[in-house]
XYZ file of C-alpha atoms in Angstrom:
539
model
C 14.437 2.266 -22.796
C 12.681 -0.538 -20.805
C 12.591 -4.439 -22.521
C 8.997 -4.256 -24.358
C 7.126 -7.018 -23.394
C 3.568 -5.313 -23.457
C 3.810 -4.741 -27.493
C 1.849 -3.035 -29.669
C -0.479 -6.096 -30.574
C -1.226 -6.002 -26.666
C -2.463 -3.007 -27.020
C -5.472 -3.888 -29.144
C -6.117 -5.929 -26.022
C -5.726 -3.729 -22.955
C -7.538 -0.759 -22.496
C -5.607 2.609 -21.358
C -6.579 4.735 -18.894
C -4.598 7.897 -16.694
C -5.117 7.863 -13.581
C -3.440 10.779 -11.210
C -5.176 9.578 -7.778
C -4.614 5.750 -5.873
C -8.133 5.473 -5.701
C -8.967 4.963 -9.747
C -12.844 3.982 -9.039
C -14.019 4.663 -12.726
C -11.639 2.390 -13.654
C -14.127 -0.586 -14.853
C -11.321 -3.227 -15.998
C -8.576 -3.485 -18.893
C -8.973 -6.444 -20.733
C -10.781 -5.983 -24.348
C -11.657 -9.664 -25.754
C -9.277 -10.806 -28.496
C -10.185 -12.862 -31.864
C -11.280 -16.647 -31.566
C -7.974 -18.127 -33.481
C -4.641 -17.225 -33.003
C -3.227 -16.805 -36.217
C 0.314 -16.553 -35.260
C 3.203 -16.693 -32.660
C 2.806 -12.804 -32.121
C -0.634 -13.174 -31.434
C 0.181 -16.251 -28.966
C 2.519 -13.513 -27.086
C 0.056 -10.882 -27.001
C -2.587 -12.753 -25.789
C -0.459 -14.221 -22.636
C 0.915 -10.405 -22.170
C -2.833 -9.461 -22.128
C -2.920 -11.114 -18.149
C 0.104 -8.560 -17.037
C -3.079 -5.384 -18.011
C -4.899 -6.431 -14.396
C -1.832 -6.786 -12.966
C -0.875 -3.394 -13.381
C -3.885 -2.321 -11.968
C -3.152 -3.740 -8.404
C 0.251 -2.843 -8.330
C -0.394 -0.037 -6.169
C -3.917 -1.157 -4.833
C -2.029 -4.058 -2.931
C -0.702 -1.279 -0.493
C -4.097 -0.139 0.552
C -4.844 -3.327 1.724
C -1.919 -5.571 2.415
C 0.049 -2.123 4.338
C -3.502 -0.331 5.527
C -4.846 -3.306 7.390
C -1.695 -3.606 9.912
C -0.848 -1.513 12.666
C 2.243 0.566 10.473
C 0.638 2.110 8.287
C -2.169 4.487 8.023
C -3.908 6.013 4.742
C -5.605 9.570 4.669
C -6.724 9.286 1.031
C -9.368 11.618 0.319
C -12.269 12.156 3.181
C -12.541 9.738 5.946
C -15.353 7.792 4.221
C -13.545 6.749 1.108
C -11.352 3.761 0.684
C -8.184 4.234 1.763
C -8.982 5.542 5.900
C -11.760 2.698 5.604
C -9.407 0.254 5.330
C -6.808 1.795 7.539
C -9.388 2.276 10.480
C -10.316 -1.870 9.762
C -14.162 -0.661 8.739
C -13.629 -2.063 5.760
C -16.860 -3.690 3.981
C -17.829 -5.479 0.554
C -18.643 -2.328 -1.035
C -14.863 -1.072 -0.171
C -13.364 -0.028 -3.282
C -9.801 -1.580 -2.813
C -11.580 -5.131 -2.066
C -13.853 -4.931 -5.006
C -11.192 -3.892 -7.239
C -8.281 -5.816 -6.307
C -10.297 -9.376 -6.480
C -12.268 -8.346 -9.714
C -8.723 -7.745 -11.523
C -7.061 -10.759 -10.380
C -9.905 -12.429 -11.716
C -9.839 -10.845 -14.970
C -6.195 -11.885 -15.022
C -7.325 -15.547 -14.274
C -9.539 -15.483 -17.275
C -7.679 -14.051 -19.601
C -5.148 -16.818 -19.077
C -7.468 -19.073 -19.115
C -8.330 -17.710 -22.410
C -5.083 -17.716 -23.578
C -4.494 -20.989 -22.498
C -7.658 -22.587 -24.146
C -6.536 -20.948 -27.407
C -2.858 -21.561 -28.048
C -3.470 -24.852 -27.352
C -5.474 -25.632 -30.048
C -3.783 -23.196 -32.074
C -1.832 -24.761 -35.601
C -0.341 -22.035 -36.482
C 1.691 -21.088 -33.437
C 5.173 -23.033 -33.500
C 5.599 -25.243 -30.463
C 8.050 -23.974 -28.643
C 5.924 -20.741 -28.692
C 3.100 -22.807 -27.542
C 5.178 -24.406 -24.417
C 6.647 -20.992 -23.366
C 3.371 -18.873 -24.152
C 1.103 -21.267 -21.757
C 3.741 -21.804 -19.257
C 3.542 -17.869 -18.958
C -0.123 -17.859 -18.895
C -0.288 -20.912 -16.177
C 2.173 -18.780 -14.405
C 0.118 -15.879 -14.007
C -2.780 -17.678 -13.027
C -1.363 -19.374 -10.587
C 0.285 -16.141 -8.882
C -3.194 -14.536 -9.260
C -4.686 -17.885 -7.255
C -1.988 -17.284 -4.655
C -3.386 -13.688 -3.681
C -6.963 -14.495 -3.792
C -6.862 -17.088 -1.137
C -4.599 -15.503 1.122
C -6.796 -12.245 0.802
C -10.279 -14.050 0.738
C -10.081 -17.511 1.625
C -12.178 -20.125 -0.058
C -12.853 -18.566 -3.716
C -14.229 -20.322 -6.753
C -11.945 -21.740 -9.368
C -12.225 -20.709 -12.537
C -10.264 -22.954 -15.035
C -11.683 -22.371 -18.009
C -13.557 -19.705 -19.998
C -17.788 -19.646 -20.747
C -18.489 -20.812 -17.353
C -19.639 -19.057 -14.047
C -18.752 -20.771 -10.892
C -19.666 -19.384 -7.752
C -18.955 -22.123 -5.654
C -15.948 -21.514 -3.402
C -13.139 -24.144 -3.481
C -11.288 -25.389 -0.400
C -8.344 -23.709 0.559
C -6.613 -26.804 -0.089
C -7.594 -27.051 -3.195
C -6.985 -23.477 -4.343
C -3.003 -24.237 -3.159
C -3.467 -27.546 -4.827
C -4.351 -25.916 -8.378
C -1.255 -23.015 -7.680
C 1.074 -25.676 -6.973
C 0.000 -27.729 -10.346
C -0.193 -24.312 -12.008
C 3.084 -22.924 -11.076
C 4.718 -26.694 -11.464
C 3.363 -27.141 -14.758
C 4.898 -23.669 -15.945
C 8.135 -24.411 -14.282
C 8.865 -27.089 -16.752
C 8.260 -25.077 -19.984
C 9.890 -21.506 -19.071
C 13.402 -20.424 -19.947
C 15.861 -20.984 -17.585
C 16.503 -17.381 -16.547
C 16.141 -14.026 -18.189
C 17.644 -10.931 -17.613
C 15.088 -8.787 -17.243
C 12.777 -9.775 -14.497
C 9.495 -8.511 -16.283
C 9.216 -11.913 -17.947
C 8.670 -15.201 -15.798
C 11.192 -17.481 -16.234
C 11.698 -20.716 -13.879
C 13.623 -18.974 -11.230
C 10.428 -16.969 -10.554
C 8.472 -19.844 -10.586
C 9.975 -21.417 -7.997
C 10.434 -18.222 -5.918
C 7.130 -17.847 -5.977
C 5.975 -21.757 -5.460
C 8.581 -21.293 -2.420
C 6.315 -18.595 -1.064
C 2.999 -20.839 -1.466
C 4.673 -23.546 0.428
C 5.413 -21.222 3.192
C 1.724 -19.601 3.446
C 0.419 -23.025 2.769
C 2.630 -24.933 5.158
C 1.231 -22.667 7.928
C -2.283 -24.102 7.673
C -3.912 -21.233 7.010
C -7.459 -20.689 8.563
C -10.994 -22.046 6.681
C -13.870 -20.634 7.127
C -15.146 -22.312 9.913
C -12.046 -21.874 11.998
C -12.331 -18.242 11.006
C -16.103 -18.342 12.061
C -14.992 -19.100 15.691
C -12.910 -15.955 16.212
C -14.985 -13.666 13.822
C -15.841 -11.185 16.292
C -12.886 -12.072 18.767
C -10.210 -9.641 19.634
C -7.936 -12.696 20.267
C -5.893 -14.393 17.541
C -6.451 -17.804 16.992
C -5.042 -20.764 18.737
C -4.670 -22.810 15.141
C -1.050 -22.306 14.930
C 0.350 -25.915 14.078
C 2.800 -25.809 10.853
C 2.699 -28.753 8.075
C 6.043 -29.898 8.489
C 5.675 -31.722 5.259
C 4.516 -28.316 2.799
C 7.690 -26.187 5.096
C 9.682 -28.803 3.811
C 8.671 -27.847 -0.089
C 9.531 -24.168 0.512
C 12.981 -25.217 1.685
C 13.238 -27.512 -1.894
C 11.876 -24.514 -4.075
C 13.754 -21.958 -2.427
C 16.765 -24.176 -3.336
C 16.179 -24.287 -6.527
C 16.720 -20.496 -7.035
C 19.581 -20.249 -5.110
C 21.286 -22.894 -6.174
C 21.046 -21.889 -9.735
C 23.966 -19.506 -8.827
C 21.809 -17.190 -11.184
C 20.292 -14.457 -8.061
C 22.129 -12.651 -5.207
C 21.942 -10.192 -2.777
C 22.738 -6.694 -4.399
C 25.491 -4.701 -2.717
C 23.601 -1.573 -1.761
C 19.876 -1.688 -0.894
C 19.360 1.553 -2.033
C 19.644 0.552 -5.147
C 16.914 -1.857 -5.366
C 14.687 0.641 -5.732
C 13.136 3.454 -8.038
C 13.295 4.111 -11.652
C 16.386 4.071 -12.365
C 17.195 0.360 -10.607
C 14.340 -1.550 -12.565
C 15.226 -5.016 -14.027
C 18.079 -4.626 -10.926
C 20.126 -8.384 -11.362
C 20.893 -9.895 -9.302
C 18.293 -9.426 -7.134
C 14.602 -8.714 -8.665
C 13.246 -11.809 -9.839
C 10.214 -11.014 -11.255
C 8.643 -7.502 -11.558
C 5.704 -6.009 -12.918
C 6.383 -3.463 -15.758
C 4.798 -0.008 -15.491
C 5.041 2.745 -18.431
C 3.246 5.176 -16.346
C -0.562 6.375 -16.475
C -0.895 7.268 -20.019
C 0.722 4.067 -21.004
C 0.074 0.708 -19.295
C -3.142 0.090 -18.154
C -2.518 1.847 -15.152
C 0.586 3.468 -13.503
C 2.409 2.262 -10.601
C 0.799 4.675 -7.640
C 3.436 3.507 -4.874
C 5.292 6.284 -5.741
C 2.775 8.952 -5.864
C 0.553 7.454 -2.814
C 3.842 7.368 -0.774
C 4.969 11.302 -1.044
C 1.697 12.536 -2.968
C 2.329 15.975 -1.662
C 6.507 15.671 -1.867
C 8.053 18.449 0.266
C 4.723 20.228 1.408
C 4.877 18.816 4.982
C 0.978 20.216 5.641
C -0.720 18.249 3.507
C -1.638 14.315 4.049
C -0.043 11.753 1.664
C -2.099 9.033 0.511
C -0.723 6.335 2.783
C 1.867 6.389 4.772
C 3.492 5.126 8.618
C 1.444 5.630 11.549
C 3.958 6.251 13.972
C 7.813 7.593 14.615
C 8.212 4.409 16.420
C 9.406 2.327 13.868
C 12.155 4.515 12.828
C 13.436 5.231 16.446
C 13.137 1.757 17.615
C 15.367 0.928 14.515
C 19.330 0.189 14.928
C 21.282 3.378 13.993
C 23.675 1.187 12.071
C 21.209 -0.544 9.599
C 21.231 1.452 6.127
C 17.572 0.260 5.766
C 16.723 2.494 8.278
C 16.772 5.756 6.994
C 16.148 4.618 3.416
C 12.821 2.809 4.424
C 11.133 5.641 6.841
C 12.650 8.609 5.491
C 12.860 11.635 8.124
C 14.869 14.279 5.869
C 15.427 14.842 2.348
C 16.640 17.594 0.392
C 14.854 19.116 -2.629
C 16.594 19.303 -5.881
C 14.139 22.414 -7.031
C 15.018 24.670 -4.159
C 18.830 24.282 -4.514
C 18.675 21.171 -2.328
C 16.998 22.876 0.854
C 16.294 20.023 3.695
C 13.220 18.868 4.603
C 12.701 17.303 7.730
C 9.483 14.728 7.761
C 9.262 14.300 11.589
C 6.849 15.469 14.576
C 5.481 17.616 15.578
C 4.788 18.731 11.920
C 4.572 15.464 10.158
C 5.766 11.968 10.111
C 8.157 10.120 8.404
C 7.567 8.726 4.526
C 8.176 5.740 3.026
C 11.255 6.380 1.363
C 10.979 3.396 -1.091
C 8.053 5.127 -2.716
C 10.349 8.185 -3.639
C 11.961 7.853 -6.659
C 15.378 9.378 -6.922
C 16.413 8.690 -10.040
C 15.619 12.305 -11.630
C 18.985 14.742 -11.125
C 16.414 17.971 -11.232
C 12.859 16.671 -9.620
C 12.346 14.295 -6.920
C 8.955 15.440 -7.366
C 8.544 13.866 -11.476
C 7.912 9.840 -10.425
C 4.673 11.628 -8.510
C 2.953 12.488 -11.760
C 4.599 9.563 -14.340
C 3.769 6.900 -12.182
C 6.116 4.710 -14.309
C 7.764 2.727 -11.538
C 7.650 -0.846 -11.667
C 6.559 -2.740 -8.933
C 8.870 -5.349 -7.507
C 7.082 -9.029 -6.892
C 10.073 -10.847 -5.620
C 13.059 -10.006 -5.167
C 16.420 -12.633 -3.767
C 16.532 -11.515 -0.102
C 12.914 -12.981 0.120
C 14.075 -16.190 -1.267
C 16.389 -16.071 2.120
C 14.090 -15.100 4.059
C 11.282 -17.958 3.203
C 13.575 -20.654 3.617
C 14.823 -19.494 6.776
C 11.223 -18.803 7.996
C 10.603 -22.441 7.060
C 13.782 -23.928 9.064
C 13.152 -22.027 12.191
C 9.113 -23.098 12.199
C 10.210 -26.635 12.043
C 12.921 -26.528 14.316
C 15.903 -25.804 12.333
C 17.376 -22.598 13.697
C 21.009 -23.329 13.083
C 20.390 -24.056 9.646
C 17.973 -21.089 9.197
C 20.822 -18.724 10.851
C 22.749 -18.225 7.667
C 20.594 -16.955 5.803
C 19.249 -14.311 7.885
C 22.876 -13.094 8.670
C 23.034 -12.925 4.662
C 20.393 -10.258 5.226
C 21.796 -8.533 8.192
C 25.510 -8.503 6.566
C 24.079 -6.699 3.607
C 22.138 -4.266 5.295
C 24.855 -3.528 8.210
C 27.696 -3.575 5.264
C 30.101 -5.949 7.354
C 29.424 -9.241 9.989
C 30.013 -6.969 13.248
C 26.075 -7.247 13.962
C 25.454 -11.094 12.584
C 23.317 -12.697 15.009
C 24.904 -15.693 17.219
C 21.685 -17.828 17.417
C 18.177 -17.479 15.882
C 14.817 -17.608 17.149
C 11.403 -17.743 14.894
C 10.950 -14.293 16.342
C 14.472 -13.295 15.137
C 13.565 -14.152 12.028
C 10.139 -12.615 11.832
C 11.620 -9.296 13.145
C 14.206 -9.512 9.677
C 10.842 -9.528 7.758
C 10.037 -6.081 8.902
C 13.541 -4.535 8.398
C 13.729 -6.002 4.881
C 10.325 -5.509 3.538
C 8.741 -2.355 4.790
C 6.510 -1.104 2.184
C 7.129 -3.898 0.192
C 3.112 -5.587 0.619
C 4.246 -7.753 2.805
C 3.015 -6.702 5.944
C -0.304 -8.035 6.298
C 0.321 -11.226 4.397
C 3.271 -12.106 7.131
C 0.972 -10.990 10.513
C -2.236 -13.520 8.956
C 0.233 -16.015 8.422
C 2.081 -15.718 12.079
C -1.774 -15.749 13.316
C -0.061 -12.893 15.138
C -2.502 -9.998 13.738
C -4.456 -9.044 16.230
C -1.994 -8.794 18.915
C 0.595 -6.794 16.537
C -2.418 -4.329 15.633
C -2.833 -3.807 19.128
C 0.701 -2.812 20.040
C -0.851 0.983 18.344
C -1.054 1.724 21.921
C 2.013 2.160 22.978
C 2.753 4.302 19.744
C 3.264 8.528 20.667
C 0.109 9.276 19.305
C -1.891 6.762 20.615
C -1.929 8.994 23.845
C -5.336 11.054 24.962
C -3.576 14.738 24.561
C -3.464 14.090 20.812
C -7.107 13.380 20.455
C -8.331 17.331 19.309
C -6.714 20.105 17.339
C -5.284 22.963 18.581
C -4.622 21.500 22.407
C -1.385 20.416 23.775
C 0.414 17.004 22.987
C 2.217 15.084 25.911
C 5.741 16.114 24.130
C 4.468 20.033 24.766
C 3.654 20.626 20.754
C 0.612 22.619 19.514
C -1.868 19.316 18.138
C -1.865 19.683 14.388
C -5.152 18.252 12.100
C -2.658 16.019 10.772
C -1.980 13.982 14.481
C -5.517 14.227 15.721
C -6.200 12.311 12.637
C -3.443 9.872 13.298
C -4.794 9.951 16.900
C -7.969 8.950 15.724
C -7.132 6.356 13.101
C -4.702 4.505 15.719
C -7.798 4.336 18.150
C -10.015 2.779 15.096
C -7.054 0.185 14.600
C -6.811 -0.725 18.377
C -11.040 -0.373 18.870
C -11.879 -2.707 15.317
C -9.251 -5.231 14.772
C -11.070 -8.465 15.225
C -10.664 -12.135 14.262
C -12.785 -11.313 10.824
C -9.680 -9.027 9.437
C -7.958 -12.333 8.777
C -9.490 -12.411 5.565
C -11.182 -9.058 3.415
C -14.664 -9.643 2.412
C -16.122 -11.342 -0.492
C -16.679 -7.827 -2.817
C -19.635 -6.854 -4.818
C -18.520 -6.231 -8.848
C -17.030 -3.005 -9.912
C -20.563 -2.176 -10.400
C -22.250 -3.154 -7.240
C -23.822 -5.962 -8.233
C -23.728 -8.943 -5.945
C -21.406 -11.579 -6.995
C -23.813 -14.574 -5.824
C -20.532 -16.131 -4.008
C -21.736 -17.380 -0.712
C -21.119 -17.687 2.230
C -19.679 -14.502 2.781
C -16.687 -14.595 4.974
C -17.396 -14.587 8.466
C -18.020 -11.080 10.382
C -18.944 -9.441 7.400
């Protein structure tokens, strides 16, 4: 049985829905108001856990935009027109349902922190070292909500307290300013460490302020600096670092590794699925999931992933665009095959092998299959009940080496990358000699695929635009895949499946412009205009 931190007196406050597609548009929001006073230190619990409902309702929504909007990955949920292939073919617009949603529930998470925060304070019947704990969790969550809003929209309006509307958009200086007091702030008050990586605890507090330092410390764009490459197909020339804010990444990411209390975990494999939740000594901090019919909505990573399991004709929700990734990869890295599966055998048909390759299909993502049932690698599809890694150690690593090699620190930075490679090699035989920002960059991508990292790493590089455009050298990029039924340049009869790809690599390459640094400003869940202006430029 998983830890319960969403209890039953959550429940009064979140409201439950099933969902059995990734695209869950009558989903209207989770959070049900709560009473006035908080009577109690249950009550003080509950209302903090009532933040994590929103949360749960991104968990899989990230993908479709932080793994859709890069050249890897492509989506073929439902028809061409809905969400998923809009993103994925960069036509995404305010009215885009993963935009919309994804910024209306972080904000609902922001405000129900804010309520929560508001109300235990002035609270005299909680005890105090609920109090501490409870608003450290809530300031917490707020601030990790903060930190995805402004590296997904830019400038957006903070909202500190409840019973007021602002629609003025902060500074992106001061949106990291408020994370960093935010995530400081809650530092102080949490427990040292926990066990199970569903509830924040300082060690995820500074992981995560370690993370804001880095994004931060590479000066991300404002609006008018966007405004000058809006409709470029160039990346920008802003590409100066803040030595100073690299410098805090290196100080938080300390902090969690010298607590001695996080490490590497032997096998990657096992960082993953159902059956490797609350994984120590790696996972940091997670996001629960109970499945459709329990949390406010399931974890769809698994089921967008391999939505159609072993029935190679059909299109999974989201998935890589290209072979190229996988063949490109070292033969001796275990990540490969375990992050772009190409064969897997099927419990229900006495183990017969599948093999997800052209010119049938391409490979899946194989850290959205869960392999934890012994009769059904099929069940996770339907239950939806995985949860969602945040941050895990080997991103610790990775941030503070990210932040030595920008500033010039390479043979400091090499360590810690070779921590990464050693793990994933299983021995030092292929432990780099000397380290380049690029070197480190490339670890990124053998560490984290479909992790929702992606997009977040390419804006923050400023290297976006030129990585989307690589699409052309992928296979399918080429002319002979462009209609049905004709022949491919590797002799194969062209399937619906790769004149699709063919055409959504060609949208990629033709639309990428300066504007896909940053998603629009949405509309509501309803359609109704926000009245948060300006909008971001190119939109």
């Amino acid at each position: 049985m998983k830890k319960l931190v969403l209890s039953k007196a959550l429940l009064a406050l979140v409201l439950l829905v099933a969902f059995s597609s990734c695209n869950d548009k009558d989903d209207e929001g989770s959070i049900v108001g709560g009473s006035s006073v908080v009577k109690s230190d249950e009550e003080a619990v509950a209302l903090v856990n009532g933040a994590y409902g929103p949360l749960q309702t991104v968990s899989s929504s990230f993908s479709f935009l932080i793994e859709s909007a890069t050249e890897g990955t492509i989506s073929f949920e439902g028809e061409e027109n809905e969400a998923g292939p809009e993103v994925s073919r960069f036509e995404t617009k305010p009215t885009t349902w993963y935009p919309v949603k994804v910024y209306s529930r972080l904000y609902q998470a922001v405000g129900t922190s804010n309520d929560a925060i508001e109300k235990i304070s002035v609270s005299t019947a909680v005890s105090e070292a609920t109090k501490k704990v409870s608003i450290a969790r809530a300031k917490f969550l707020r601030g990790l909500s903060y930190s995805y809003l402004v590296q997904l929209f830019g400038e957006v309006p903070l909202v500190l307290q409840t019973g007021t509307s602002v629609k003025t958009r902060s500074s992106i200086n001061d949106v990291y300013t408020q994370i960093v007091k935010d995530l400081t702030e809650a530092e102080a008050d949490l427990p040292e460490y926990d066990s199970s990586p569903i509830i924040p605890s300082k060690g995820a507090a500074n992981a995560i302020l370690a993370r804001v330092y880095l994004a931060w410390g590479h000066n991300p764009l404002t609006q008018d600096q966007l405004a000058e490459i809006a409709n470029s197909t160039s990346d920008p020339v802003h590409v100066h670092v803040d030595n100073p804010k690299l410098a805090k990444a290196v100080e938080y990411a300390d902090k969690v590794i010298k607590s001695g209390k996080y490490s590497l975990l032997r096998d990657y494999t096992k960082l993953f699925g159902r059956s490797n939740e609350s994984k120590a000594p790696e996972h940091i901090f997670t996001i629960r999931h109970d499945g459709d019919a329990v949390d406010a909505q399931g974890n769809h990573q698994t089921h967008c992933a391999f939505t159609f399991a072993f029935d190679l004709t059909k299109d999974n929700h989201i998935g890589p665009s290209n072979v190229k990734q996988h063949d490109d990869w070292d033969v001796a890295d275990t990540r490969r095959e375990f992050s772009y599966t190409t064969y897997l055998e099927n419990p229900q048909e006495n183990n017969k092998g599948y093999y997800f390759l052209p010119p049938v299909t391409l490979p899946r993502f194989g850290k959205g299959i869960d392999r934890s049932y012994e009769n059904s690698v099929n069940h996770a599809i339907t239950t939806n009940e995985v949860d969602r890694i945040e941050i895990r150690y080997a991103e610790v690593l990775l941030i503070k080496a990210e932040a030595l090699a920008e500033s010039g620190k390479t043979s400091e930075a090499l360590p810690l990358v070779n921590q990464v490679r050693e793990r994933a090699y299983g021995n030092t035989s292929h432990n780099l000699k000397s380290l380049t920002v690029n070197d480190v960059r490339k670890e990124w991508g053998y560490e984290f695929v479909y992790e929702q990292k992606n997009w977040l790493n390419l804006v923050r590089w400023k290297t976006l635009i030129a990585t989307v455009k690589t699409v052309k050298d992928f296979e399918h990029f080429d002319s002979s895949y462009k209609t049905a039924g004709g022949t491919g340049r590797d002799g194969s009869t062209v399937s619906a499946f790769f004149a699709k790809v063919y055409k959504h690599l060609h949208a990629k390459y033709d639309n990428v412009r300066g504007k896909h640094y940053r998603f629009p400003i949405p509309t509501g869940e309803k359609g109704e205009d926000l009245g948060i202006t300006p909008q971001n430029p190119g939109y």
